[in-house]
mmCIF file of C-alpha atoms in Angstrom:
data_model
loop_
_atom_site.group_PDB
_atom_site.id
_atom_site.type_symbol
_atom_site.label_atom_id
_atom_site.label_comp_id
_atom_site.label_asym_id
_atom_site.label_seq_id
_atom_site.Cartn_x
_atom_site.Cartn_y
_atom_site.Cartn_z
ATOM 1 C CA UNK A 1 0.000 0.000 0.000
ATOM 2 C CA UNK A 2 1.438 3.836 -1.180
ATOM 3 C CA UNK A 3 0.456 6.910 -0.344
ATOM 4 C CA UNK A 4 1.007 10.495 -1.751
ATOM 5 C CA UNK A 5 3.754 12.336 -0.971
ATOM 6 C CA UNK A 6 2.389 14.962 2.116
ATOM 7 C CA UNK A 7 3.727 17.504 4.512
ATOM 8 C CA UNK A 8 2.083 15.580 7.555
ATOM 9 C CA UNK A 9 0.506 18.578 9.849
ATOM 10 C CA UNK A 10 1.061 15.783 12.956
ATOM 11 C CA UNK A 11 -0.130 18.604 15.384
ATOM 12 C CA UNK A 12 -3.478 18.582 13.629
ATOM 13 C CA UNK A 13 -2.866 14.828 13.535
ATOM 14 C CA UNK A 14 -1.002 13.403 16.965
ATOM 15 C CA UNK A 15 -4.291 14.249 19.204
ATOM 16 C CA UNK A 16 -6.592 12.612 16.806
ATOM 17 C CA UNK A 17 -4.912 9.384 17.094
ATOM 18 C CA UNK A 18 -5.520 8.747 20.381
ATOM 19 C CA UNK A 19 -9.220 7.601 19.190
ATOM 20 C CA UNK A 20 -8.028 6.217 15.974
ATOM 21 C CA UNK A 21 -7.777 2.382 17.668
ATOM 22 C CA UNK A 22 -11.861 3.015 18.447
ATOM 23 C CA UNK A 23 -13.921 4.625 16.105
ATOM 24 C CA UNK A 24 -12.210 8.287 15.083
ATOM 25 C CA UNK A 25 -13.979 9.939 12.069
ATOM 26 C CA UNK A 26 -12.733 13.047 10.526
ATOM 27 C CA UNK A 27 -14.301 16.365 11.581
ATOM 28 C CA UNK A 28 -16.714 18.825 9.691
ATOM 29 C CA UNK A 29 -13.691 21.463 9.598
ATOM 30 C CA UNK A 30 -11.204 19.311 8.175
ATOM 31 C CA UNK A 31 -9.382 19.841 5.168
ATOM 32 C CA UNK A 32 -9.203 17.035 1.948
ATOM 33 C CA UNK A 33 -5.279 16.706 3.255
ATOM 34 C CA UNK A 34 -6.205 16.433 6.606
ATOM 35 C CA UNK A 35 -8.799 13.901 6.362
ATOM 36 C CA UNK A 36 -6.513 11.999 4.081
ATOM 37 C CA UNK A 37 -4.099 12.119 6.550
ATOM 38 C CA UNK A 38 -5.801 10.788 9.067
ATOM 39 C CA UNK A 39 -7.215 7.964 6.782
ATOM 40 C CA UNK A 40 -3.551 6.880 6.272
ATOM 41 C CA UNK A 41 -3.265 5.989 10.197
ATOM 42 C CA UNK A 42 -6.748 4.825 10.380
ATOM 43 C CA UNK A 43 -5.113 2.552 8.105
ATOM 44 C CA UNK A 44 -2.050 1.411 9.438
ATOM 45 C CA UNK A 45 -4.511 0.780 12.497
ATOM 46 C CA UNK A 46 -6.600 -1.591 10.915
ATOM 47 C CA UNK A 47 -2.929 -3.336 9.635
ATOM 48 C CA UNK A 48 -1.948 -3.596 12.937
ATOM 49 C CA UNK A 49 -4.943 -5.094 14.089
ATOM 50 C CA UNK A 50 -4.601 -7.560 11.159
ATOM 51 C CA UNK A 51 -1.152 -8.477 11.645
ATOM 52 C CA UNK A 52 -2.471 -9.818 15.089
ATOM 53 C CA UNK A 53 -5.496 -11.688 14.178
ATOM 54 C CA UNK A 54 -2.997 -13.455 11.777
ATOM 55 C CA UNK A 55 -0.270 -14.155 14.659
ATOM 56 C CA UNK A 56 2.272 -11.880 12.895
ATOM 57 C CA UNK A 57 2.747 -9.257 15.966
ATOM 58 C CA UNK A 58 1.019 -7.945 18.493
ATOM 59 C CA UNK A 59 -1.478 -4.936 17.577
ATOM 60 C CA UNK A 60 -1.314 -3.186 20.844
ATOM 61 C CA UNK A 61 2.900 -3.307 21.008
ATOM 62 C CA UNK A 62 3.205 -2.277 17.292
ATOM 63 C CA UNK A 63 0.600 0.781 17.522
ATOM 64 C CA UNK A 64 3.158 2.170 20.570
ATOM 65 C CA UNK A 65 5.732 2.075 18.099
ATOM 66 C CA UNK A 66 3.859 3.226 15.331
ATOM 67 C CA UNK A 67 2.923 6.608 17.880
ATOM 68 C CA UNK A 68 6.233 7.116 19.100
ATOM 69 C CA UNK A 69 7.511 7.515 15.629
ATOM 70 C CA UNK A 70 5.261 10.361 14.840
ATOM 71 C CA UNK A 71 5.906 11.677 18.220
ATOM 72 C CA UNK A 72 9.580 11.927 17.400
ATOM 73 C CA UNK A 73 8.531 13.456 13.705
ATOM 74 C CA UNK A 74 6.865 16.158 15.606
ATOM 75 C CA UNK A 75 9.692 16.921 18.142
ATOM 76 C CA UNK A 76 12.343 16.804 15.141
ATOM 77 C CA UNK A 77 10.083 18.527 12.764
ATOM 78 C CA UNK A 78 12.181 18.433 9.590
ATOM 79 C CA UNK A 79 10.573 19.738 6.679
ATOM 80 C CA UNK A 80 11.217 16.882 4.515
ATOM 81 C CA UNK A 81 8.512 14.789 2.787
ATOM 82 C CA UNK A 82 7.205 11.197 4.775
ATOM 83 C CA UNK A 83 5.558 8.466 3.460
ATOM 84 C CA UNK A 84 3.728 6.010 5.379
ATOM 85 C CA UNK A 85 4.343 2.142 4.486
ATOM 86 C CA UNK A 86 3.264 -1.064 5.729
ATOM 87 C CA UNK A 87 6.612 -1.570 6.664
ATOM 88 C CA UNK A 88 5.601 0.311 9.910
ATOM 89 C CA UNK A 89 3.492 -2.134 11.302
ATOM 90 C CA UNK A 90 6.024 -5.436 9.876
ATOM 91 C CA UNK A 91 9.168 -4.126 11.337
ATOM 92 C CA UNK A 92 7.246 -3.958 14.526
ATOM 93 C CA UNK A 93 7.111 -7.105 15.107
ATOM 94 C CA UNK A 94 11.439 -7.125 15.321
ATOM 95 C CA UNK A 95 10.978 -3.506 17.696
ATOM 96 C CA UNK A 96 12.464 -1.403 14.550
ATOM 97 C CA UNK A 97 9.796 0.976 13.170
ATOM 98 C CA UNK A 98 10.795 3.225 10.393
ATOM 99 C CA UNK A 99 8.822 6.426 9.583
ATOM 100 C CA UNK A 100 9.538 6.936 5.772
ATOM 101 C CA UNK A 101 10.766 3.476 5.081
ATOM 102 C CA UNK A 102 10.332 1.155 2.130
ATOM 103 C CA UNK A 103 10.488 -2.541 3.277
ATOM 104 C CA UNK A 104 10.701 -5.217 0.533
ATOM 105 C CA UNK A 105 10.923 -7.909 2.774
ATOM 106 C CA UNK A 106 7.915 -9.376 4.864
ATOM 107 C CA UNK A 107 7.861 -9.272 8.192
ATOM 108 C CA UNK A 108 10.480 -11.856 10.384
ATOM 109 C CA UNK A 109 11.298 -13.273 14.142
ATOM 110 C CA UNK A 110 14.560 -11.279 13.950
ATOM 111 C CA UNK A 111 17.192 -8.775 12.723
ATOM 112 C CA UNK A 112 16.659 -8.644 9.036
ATOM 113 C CA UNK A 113 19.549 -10.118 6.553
ATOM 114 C CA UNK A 114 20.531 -6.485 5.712
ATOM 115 C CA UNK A 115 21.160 -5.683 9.358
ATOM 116 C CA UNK A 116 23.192 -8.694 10.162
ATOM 117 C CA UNK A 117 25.285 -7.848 7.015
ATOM 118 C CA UNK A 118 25.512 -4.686 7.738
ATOM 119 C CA UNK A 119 26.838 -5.360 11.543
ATOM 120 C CA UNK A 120 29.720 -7.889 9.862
ATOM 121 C CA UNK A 121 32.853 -7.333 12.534
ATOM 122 C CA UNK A 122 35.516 -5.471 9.818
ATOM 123 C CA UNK A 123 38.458 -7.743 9.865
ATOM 124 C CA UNK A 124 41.391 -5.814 8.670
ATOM 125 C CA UNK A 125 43.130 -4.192 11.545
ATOM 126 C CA UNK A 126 45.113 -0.695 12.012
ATOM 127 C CA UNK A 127 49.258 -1.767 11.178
ATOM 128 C CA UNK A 128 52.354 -0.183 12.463
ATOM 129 C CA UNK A 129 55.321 -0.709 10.399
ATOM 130 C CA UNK A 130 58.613 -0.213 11.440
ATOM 131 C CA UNK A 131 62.196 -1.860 11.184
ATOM 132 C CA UNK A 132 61.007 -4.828 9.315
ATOM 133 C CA UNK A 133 58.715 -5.643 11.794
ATOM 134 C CA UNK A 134 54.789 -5.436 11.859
ATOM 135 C CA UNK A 135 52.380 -4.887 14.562
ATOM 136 C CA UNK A 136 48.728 -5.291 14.166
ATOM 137 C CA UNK A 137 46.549 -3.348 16.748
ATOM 138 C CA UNK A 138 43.476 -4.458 18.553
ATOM 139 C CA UNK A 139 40.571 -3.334 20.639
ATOM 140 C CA UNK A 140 42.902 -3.172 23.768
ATOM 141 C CA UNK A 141 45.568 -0.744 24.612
ATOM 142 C CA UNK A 142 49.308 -2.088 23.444
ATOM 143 C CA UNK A 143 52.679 -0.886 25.489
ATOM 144 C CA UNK A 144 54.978 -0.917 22.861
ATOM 145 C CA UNK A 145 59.010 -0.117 23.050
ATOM 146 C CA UNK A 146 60.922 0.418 19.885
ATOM 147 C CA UNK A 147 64.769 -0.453 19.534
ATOM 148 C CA UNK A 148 66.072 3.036 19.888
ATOM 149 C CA UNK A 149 64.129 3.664 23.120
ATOM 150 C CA UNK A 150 61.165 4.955 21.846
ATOM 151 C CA UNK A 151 57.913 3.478 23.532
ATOM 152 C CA UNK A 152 54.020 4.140 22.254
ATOM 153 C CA UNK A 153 50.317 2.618 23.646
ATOM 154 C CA UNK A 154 48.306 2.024 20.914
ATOM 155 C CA UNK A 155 45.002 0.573 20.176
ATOM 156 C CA UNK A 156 42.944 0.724 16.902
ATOM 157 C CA UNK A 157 41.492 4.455 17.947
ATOM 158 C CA UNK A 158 44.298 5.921 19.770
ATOM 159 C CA UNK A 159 48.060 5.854 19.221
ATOM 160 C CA UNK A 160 50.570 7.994 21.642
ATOM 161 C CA UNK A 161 54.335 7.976 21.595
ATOM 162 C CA UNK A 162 57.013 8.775 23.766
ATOM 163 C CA UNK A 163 60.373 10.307 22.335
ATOM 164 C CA UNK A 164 63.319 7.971 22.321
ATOM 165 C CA UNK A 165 66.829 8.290 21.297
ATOM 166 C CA UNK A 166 66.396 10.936 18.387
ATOM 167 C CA UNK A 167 69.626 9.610 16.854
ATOM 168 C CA UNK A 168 68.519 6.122 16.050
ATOM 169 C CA UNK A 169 64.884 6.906 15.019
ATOM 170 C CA UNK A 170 62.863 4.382 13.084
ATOM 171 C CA UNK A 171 60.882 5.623 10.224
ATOM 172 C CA UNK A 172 57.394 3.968 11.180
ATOM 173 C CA UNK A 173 54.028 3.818 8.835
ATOM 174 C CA UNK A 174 50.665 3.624 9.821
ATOM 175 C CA UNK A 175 48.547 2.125 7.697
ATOM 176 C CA UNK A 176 44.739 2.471 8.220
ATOM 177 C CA UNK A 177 42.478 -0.063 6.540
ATOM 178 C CA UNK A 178 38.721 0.876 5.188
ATOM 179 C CA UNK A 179 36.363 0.519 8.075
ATOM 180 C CA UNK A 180 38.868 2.435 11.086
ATOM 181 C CA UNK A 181 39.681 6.189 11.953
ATOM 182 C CA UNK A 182 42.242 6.770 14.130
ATOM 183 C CA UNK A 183 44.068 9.292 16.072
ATOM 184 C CA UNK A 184 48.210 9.453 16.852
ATOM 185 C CA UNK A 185 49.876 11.648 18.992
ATOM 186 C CA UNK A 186 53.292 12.167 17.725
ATOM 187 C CA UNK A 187 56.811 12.145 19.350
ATOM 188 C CA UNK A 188 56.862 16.203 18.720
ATOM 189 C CA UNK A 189 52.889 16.449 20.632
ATOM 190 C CA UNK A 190 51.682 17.062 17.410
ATOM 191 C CA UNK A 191 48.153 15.113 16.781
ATOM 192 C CA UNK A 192 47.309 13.410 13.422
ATOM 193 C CA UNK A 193 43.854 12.447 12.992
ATOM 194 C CA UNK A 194 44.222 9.596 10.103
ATOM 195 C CA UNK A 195 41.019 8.656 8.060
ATOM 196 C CA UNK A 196 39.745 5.309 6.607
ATOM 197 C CA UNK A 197 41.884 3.978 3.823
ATOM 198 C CA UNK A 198 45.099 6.045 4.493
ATOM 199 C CA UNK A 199 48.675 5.603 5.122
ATOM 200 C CA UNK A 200 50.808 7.749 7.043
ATOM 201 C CA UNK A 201 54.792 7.720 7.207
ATOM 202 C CA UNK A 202 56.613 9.524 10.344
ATOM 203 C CA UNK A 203 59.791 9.002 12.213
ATOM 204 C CA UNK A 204 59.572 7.529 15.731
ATOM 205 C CA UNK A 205 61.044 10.931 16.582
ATOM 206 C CA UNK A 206 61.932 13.791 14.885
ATOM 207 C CA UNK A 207 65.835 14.501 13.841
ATOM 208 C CA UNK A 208 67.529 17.640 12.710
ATOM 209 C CA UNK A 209 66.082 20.860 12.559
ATOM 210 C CA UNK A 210 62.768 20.139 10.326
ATOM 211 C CA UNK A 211 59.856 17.521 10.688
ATOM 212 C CA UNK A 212 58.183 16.013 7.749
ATOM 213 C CA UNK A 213 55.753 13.562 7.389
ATOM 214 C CA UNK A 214 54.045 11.657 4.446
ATOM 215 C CA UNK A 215 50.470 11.062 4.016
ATOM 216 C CA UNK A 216 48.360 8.682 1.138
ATOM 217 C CA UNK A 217 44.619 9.119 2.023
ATOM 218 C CA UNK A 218 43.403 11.730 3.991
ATOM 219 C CA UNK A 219 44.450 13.198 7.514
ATOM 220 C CA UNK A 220 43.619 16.306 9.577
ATOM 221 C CA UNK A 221 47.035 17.762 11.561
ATOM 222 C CA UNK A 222 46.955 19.812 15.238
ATOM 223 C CA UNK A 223 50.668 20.977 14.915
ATOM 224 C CA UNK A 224 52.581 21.380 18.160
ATOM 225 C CA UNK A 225 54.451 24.965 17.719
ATOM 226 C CA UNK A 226 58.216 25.049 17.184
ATOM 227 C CA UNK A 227 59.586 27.668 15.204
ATOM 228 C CA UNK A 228 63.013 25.957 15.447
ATOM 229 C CA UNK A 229 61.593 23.028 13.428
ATOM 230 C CA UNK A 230 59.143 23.646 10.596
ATOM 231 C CA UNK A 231 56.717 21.021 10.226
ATOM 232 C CA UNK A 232 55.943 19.460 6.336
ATOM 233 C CA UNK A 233 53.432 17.260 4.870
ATOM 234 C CA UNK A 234 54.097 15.905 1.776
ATOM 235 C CA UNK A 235 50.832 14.748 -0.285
ATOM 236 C CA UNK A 236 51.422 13.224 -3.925
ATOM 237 C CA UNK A 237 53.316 15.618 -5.064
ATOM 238 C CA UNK A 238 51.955 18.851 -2.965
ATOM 239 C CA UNK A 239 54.060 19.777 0.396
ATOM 240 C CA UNK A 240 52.507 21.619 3.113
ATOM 241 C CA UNK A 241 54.949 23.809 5.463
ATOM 242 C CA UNK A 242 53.839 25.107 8.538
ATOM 243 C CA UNK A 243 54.907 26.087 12.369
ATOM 244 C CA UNK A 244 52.033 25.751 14.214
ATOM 245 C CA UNK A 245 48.469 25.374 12.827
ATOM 246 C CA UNK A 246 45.486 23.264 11.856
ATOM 247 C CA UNK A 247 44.690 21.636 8.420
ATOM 248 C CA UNK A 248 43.479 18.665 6.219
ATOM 249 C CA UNK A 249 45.547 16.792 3.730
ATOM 250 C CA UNK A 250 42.955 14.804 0.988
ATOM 251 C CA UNK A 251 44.721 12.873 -1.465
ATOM 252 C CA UNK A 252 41.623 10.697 -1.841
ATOM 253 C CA UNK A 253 40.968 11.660 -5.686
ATOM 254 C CA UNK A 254 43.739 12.713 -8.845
ATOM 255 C CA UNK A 255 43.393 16.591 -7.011
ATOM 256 C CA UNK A 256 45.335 16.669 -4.028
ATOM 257 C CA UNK A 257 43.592 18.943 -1.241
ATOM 258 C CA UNK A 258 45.154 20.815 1.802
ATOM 259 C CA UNK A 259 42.450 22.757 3.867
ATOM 260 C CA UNK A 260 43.614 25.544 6.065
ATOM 261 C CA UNK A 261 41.221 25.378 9.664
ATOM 262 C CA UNK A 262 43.834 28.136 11.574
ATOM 263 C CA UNK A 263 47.089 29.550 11.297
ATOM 264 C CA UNK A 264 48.957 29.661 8.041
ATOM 265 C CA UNK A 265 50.238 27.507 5.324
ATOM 266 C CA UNK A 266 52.559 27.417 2.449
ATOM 267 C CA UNK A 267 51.674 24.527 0.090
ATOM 268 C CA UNK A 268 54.137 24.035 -3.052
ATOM 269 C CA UNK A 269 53.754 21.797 -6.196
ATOM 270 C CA UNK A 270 55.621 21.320 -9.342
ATOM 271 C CA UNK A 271 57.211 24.727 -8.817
ATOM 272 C CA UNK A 272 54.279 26.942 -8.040
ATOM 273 C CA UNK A 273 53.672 28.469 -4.095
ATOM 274 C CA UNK A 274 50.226 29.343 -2.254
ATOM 275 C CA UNK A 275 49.970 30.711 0.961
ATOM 276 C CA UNK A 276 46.661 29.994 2.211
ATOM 277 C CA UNK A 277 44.479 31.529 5.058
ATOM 278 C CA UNK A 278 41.841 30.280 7.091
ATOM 279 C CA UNK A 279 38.828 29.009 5.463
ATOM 280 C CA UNK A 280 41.040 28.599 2.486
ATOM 281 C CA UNK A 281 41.485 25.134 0.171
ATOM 282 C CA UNK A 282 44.645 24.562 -2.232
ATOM 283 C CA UNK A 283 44.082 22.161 -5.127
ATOM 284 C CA UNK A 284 47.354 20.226 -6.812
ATOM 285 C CA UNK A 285 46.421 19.040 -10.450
ATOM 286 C CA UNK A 286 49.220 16.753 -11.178
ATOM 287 C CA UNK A 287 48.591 15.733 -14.607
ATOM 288 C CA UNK A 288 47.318 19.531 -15.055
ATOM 289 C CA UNK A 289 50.702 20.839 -13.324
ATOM 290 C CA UNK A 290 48.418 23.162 -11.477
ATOM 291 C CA UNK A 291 48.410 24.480 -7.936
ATOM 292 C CA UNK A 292 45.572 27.093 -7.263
ATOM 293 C CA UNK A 293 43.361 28.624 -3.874
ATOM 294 C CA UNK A 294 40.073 28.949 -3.321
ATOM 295 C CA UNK A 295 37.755 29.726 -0.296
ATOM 296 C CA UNK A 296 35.873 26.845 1.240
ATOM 297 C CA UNK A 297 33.646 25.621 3.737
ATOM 298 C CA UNK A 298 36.169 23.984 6.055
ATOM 299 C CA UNK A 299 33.735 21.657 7.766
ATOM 300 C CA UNK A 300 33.119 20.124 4.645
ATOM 301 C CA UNK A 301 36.513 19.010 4.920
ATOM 302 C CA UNK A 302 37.267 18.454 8.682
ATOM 303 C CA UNK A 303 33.745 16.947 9.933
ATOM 304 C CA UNK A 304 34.683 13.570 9.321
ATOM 305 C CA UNK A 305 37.699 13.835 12.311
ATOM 306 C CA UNK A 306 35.314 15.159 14.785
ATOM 307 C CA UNK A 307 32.866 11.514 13.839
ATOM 308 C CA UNK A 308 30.435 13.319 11.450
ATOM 309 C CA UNK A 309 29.116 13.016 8.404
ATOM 310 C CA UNK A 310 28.994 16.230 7.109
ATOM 311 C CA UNK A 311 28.034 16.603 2.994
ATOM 312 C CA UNK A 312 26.606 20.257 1.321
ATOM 313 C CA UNK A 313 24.925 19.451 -1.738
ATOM 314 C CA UNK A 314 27.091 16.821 -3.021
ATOM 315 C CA UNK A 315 26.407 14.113 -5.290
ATOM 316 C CA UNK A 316 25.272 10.406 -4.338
ATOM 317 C CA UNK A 317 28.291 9.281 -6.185
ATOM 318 C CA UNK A 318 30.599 10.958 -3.940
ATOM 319 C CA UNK A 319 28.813 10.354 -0.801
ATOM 320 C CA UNK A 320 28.541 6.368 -1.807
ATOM 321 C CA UNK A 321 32.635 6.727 -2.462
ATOM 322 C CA UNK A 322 33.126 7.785 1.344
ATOM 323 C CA UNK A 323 31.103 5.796 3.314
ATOM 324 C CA UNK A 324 32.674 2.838 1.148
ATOM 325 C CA UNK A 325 35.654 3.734 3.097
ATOM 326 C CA UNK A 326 33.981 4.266 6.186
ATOM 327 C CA UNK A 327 32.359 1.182 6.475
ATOM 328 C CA UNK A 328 34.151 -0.787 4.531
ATOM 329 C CA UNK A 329 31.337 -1.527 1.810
ATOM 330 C CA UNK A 330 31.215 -2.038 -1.950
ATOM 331 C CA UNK A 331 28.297 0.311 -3.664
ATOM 332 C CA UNK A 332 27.031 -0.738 -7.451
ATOM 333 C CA UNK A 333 24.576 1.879 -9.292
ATOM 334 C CA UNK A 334 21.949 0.057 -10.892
ATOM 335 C CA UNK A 335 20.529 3.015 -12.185
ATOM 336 C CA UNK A 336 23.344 5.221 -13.434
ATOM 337 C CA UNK A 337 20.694 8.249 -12.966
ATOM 338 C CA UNK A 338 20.809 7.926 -9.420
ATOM 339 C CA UNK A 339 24.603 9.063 -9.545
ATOM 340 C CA UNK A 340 24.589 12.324 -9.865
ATOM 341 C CA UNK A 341 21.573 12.979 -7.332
ATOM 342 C CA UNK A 342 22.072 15.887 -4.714
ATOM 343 C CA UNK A 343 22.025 15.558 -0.572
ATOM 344 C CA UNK A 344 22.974 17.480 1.924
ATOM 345 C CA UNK A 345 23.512 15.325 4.864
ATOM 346 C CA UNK A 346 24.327 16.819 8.718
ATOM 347 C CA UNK A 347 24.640 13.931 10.805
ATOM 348 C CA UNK A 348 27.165 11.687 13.446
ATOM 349 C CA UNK A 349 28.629 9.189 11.623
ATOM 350 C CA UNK A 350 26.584 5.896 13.623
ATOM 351 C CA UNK A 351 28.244 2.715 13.759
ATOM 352 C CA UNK A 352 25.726 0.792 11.536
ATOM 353 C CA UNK A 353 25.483 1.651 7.878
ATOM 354 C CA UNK A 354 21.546 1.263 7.729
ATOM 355 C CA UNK A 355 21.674 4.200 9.746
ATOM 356 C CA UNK A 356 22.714 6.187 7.006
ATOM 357 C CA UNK A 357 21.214 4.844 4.156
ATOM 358 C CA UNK A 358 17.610 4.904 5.571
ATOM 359 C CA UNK A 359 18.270 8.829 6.576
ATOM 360 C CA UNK A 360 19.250 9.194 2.344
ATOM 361 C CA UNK A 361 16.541 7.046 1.548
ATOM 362 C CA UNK A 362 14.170 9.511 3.886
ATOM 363 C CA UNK A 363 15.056 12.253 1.622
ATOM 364 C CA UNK A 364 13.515 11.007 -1.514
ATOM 365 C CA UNK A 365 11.294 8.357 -2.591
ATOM 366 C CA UNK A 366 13.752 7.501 -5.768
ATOM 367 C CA UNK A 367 16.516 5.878 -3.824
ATOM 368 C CA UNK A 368 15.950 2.277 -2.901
ATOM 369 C CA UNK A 369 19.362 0.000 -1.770
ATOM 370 C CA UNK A 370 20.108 -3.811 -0.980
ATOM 371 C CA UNK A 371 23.035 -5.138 0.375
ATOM 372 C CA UNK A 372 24.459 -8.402 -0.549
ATOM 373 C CA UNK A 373 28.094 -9.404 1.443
ATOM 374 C CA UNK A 374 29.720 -6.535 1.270
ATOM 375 C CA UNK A 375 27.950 -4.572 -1.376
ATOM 376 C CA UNK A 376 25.064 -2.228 -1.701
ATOM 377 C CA UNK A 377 23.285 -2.127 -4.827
ATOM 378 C CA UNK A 378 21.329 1.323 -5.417
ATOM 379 C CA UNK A 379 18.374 1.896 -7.597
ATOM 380 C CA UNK A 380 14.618 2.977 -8.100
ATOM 381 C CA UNK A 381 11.656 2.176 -7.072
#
């Protein structure tokens, strides 16, 4: 059963539904929407009672549900577009009850095949290279010493070293897998927040009078001030120079990105300079040769450090490209239409990738999904 698309009025609504399980009618001073309205829920009530008669779920359990969602519609009030599905009343009967949902499956005992696949355990784990040796991190905290003295705990969120002897230091790589973000607190203080699918290469402490560092993916830099020691980022081909500021490195695409969040930057590529300010972008071309500046919206860029998903009008394709490597997924268009669709999506990245499907999926009626292993297929209705 489908309804219309409507702007549900559910403070005209929510008090009429208190009668709706007896015998509610519409009143004289109703409007058509209203009415119809209200004839949606006087609907869903009758498929709640009938999913009892039949043994599927309880009517009177499934009806809280089906109230508390509308409740929570009012209190949120977005001005988005709901539709009303017999889904409500199924996924009741598993205590999940989705206002603006498409279901394709019927109603089960238990967690539904797309939310056991899309709780899989990911099973690559953070690495630490160094000195021919590798070190795989786990959920628990790891005391780690290094041959020249240097000791670091580490876990697969948190990394911290301790400076050793800066005259044997061990160049060390972290390598991320799809699926993790981390954060590592370098031998200098500085903090490196390193994203899904990245690599970054640092000494175990830092030597001479400069410190560099090498990132492959993206990463977002607090840099501990020392004016004696310049701190440098090389990126594919772009270098970042600093003292003591805040920034993201994106080498996630061909365009390398360095995002300036405070202080200042130089960034240099194939022999062109930009200093940047805050709130400002530089974008390295490579097979262009080009190195150019532009204001942005740093959030954009920095969100995902701070554990949200933060997108401004961008397109399905691009949003499908980073939770891949966030949640370690696969995602096939089945509808090549569907890629260049438009969302702007404000939320904190949740652990489960339903979570963040369903909330795309709330935004328009065209985008349906299904995952199979480790891939989600996206199409219409």
């Amino acid at each position: 059963m489908e309804y219309p698309d409507k702007n549900i009025n559910w403070d005209k609504l929510l008090p009429k539904l208190e009668n709706l399980q007896n015998s509610a009618t519409p009143d004289a001073d109703d409007s058509a929407e209203e009415t119809e309205q209200l004839q949606m829920a006087h609907d869903m009530s009758r498929m709640l009672k009938a999913g009892e008669e039949d043994g599927r779920f309880p009517a009177e359990e499934g009806w809280k549900r089906f109230r508390k969602e509308l409740e929570e519609e009012q209190a949120v009030r977005r001005p988005r577009v709901r539709k009303l599905y017999w889904a409500v009343a199924a996924a009741a009967a598993v205590g999940v009850a989705f206002i603006g949902i498409r279901q394709a499956t019927k109603p089960v005992a238990g967690p539904s095949k797309q939310d056991q696949v899309a709780s899989v355990h990911i099973s690559s784990k953070v690495e630490i290279k160094s000195s021919g040796k590798s070190i795989l991190l786990g959920d628990s905290t790891q005391k780690l010493q290094w041959q020249n003295g240097a000791s670091l705990s580490a876990s697969d969120e948190d990394i911290v070293y301790a400076t050793g002897d800066a005259q044997s230091a061990t160049i060390d790589t972290l390598i991320v897998p799809r699926g993790h973000r981390l954060r590592i607190a370098l031998a200098d203080g500085s903090k490196v927040w390193v994203n899904a699918g990245s690599r970054l290469v640092y000494p175990s402490a830092f030597t001479g009078d400069t410190r560099e560092v090498e990132v492959d993916g993206e990463a977002y830099f607090d840099v501990a001030t020392d004016p004696g020691k310049p701190f440098s980022v090389r990126a594919k081909g772009m270098t970042v120079e600093v003292l003591g500021t805040r920034f993201n490195v994106n080498t996630y695409t061909a365009i390398t990105l360095a995002t300036l969040e405070s202080g200042k930057v130089r960034t240099s590529a194939a022999g062109k300079q930009e200093v940047l300010k805050p709130g400002e972008q530089a974008a390295f071309d490579a097979a262009a040769g080009t190195l150019t500046s532009i204001e942005v919206d740093v959030r954009i860029h920095t969100a995902w450090k701070d554990g949200q998903l933060y997108f401004e009008e961008a397109t399905l394709e691009n949003i499908t490209h980073t939770l891949g490597r966030i949640y370690d997924y696969s995602f096939r268009f089945k509808d090549e239409g569907l890629r260049n669709l438009s969302f702007t999506l404000d939320m904190p990245q949740p652990d489960n990738l339903l979570a963040v499907l369903e909330q795309i999926r709330r935004t328009t009626g065209d985008v349906q999904f299904k995952i199979e292993d480790r891939t989600v297929y996206l199409y219409r209705d």
